[in-house]
C-alpha positions as a Markdown table, in Angstrom:
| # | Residue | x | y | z |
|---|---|---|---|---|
| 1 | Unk | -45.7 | -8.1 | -104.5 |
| 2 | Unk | -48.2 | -10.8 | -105.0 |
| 3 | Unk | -48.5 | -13.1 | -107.8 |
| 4 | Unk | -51.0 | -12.7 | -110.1 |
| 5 | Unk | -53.5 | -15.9 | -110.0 |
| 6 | Unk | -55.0 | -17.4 | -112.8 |
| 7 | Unk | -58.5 | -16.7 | -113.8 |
| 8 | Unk | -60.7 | -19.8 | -112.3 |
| 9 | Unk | -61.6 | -21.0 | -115.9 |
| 10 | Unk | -58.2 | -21.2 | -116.7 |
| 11 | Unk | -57.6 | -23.1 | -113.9 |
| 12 | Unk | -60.3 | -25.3 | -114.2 |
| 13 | Unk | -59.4 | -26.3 | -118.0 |
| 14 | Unk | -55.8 | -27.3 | -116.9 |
| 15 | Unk | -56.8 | -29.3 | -113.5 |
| 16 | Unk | -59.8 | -31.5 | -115.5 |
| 17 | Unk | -58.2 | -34.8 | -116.2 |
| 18 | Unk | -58.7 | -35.2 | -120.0 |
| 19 | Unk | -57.0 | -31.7 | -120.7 |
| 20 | Unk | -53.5 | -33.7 | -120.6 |
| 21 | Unk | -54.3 | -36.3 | -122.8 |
| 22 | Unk | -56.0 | -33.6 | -125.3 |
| 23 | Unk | -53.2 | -31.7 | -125.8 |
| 24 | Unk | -50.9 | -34.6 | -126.3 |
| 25 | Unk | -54.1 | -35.5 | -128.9 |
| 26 | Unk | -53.4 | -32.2 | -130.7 |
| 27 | Unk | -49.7 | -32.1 | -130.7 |
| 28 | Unk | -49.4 | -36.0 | -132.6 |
| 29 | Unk | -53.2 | -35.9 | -134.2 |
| 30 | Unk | -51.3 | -34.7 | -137.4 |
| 31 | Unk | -48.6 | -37.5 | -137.4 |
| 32 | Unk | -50.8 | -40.1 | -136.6 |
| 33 | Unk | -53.5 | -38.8 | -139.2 |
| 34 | Unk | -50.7 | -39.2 | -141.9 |
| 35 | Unk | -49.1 | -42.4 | -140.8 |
| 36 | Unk | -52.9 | -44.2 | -140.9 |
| 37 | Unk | -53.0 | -42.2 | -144.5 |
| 38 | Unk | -49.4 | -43.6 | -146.0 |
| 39 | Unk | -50.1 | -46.7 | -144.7 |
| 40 | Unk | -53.5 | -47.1 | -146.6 |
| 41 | Unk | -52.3 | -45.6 | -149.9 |
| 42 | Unk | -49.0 | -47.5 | -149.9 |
| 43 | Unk | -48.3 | -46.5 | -153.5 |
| 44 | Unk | -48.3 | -42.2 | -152.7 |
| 45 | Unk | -46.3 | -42.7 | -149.9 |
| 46 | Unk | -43.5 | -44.0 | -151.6 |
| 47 | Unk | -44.3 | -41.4 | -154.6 |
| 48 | Unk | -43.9 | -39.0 | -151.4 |
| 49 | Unk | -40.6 | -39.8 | -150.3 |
| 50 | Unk | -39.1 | -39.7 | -154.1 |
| 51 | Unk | -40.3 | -36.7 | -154.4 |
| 52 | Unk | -38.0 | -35.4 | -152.1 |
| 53 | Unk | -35.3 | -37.3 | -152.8 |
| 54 | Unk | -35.2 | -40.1 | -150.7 |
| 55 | Unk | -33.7 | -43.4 | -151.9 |
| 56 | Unk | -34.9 | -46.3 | -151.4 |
| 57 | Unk | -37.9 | -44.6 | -151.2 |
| 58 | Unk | -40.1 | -47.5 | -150.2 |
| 59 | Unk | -37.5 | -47.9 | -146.7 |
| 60 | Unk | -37.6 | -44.1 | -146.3 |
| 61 | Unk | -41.8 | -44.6 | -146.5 |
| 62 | Unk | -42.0 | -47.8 | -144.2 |
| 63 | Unk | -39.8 | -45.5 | -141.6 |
| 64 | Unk | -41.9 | -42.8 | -141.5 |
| 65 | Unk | -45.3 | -44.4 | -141.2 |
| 66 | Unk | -43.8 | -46.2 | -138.4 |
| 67 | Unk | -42.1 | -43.7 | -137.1 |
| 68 | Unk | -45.7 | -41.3 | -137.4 |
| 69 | Unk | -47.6 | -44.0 | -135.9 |
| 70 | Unk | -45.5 | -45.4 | -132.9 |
| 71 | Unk | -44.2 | -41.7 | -131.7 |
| 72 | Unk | -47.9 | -40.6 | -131.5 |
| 73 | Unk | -49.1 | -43.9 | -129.6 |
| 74 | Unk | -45.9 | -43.5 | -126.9 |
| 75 | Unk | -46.8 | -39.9 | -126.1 |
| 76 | Unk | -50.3 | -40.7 | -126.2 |
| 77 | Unk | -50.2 | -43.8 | -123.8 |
| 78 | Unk | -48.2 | -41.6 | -121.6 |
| 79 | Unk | -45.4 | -44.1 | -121.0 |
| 80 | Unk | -41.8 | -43.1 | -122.7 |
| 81 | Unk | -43.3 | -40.1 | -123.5 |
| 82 | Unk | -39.4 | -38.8 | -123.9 |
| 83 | Unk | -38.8 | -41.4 | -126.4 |
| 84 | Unk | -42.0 | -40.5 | -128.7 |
| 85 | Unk | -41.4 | -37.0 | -128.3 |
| 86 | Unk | -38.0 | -37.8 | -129.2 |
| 87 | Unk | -38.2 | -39.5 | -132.0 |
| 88 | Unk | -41.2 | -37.1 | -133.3 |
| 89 | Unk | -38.8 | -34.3 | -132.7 |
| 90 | Unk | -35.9 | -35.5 | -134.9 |
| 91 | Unk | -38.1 | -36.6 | -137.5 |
| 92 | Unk | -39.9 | -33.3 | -137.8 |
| 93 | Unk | -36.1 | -31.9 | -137.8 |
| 94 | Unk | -34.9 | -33.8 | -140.7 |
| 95 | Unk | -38.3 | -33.2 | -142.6 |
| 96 | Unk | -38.3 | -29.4 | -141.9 |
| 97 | Unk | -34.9 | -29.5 | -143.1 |
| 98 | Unk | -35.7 | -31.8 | -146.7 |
| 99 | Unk | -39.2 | -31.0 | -146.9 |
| 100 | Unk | -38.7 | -26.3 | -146.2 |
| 101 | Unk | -35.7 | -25.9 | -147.3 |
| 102 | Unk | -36.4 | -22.6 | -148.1 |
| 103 | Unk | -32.6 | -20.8 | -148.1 |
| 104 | Unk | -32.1 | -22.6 | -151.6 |
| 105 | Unk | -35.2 | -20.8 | -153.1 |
| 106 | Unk | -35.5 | -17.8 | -154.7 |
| 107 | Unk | -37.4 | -15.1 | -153.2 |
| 108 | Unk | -41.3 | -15.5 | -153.7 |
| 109 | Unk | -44.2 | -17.4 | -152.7 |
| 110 | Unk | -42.6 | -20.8 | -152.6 |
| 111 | Unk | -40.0 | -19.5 | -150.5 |
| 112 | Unk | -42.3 | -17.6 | -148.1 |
| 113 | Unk | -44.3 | -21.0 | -147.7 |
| 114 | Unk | -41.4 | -22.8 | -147.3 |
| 115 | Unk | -40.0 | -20.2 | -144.4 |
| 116 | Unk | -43.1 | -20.6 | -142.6 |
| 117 | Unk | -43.3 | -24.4 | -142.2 |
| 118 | Unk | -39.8 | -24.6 | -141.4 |
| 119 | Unk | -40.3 | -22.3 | -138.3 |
| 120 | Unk | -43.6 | -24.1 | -137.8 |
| 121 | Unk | -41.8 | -27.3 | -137.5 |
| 122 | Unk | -39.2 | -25.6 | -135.6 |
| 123 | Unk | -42.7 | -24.9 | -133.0 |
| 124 | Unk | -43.4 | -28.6 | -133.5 |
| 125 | Unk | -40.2 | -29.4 | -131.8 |
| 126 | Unk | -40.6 | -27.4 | -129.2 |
| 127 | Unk | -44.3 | -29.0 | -128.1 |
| 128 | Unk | -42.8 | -32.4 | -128.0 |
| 129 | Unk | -39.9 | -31.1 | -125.5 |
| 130 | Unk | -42.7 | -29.4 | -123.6 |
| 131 | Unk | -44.5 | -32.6 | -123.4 |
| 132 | Unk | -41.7 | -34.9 | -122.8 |
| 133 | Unk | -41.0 | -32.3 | -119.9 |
| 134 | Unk | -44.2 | -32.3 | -118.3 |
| 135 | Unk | -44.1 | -36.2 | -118.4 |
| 136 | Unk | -41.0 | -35.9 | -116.4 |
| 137 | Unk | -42.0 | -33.9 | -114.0 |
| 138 | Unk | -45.2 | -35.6 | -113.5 |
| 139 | Unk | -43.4 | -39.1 | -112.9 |
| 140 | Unk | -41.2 | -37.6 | -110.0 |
| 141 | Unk | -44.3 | -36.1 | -108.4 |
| 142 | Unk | -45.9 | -39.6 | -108.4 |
């Protein structure tokens, strides 16, 4: 049986150069849209972290803005993309897990919400292996 082939417009969106780079764009563009945010209003992103608990909440803000800034630049410069896609994915991780914690809600809305984002961050997760992958396996073939 023969494989099937790609359609040539498929093909020609994921050989042009920038398509990479793009998709990397899109996977951190959130992360590195919020760290720019927290670290210009200084004030709610510490009101942020109390919110859900965290203490000091002015350490747990500094972290994250670093942490939503330096992951995105890594996977975006393309070198130690494993260790931005790393640290991306356990942050997400922890913040699915303080931020959705939706099996202590009642049923509802909230909880529905709550479900959602969780498996969305879950999907998160999952880009940023994808992308520390095809780093990888780009690097050997070079």
């Amino acid at each position: 049986m023969r494989p099937v082939r790609d359609p040539r417009f498929v093909d020609a969106i994921l050989d042009w150069k920038p398509t990479w780079f793009i998709a990397r764009l899109l996977l951190v563009g959130g992360y590195l849209l919020g760290g720019i945010v927290k670290l210009t209003d200084w004030s709610a992103a510490v009101a942020e972290q109390a919110h859900f608990g965290m203490s000091p909440p002015a350490l747990w803000a500094t972290l994250t803005i670093a942490l939503e800034l330096i992951g995105p630049l890594l996977i975006l410069s393309g070198r130690l993309v494993w260790l931005g896609a790393g640290m991306l994915g356990v942050f997400t991780l922890l913040a699915a897990f303080t931020a959705n914690a939706f099996w202590t809600m009642p049923m509802g809305q909230d909880r529905f919400m709550a479900t959602n984002a969780f498996f969305e961050h879950l999907g998160l997760i999952g880009g940023f292996i994808l992308a520390a992958l095809v780093a990888e396996q780009a690097q050997r073939r070079a």
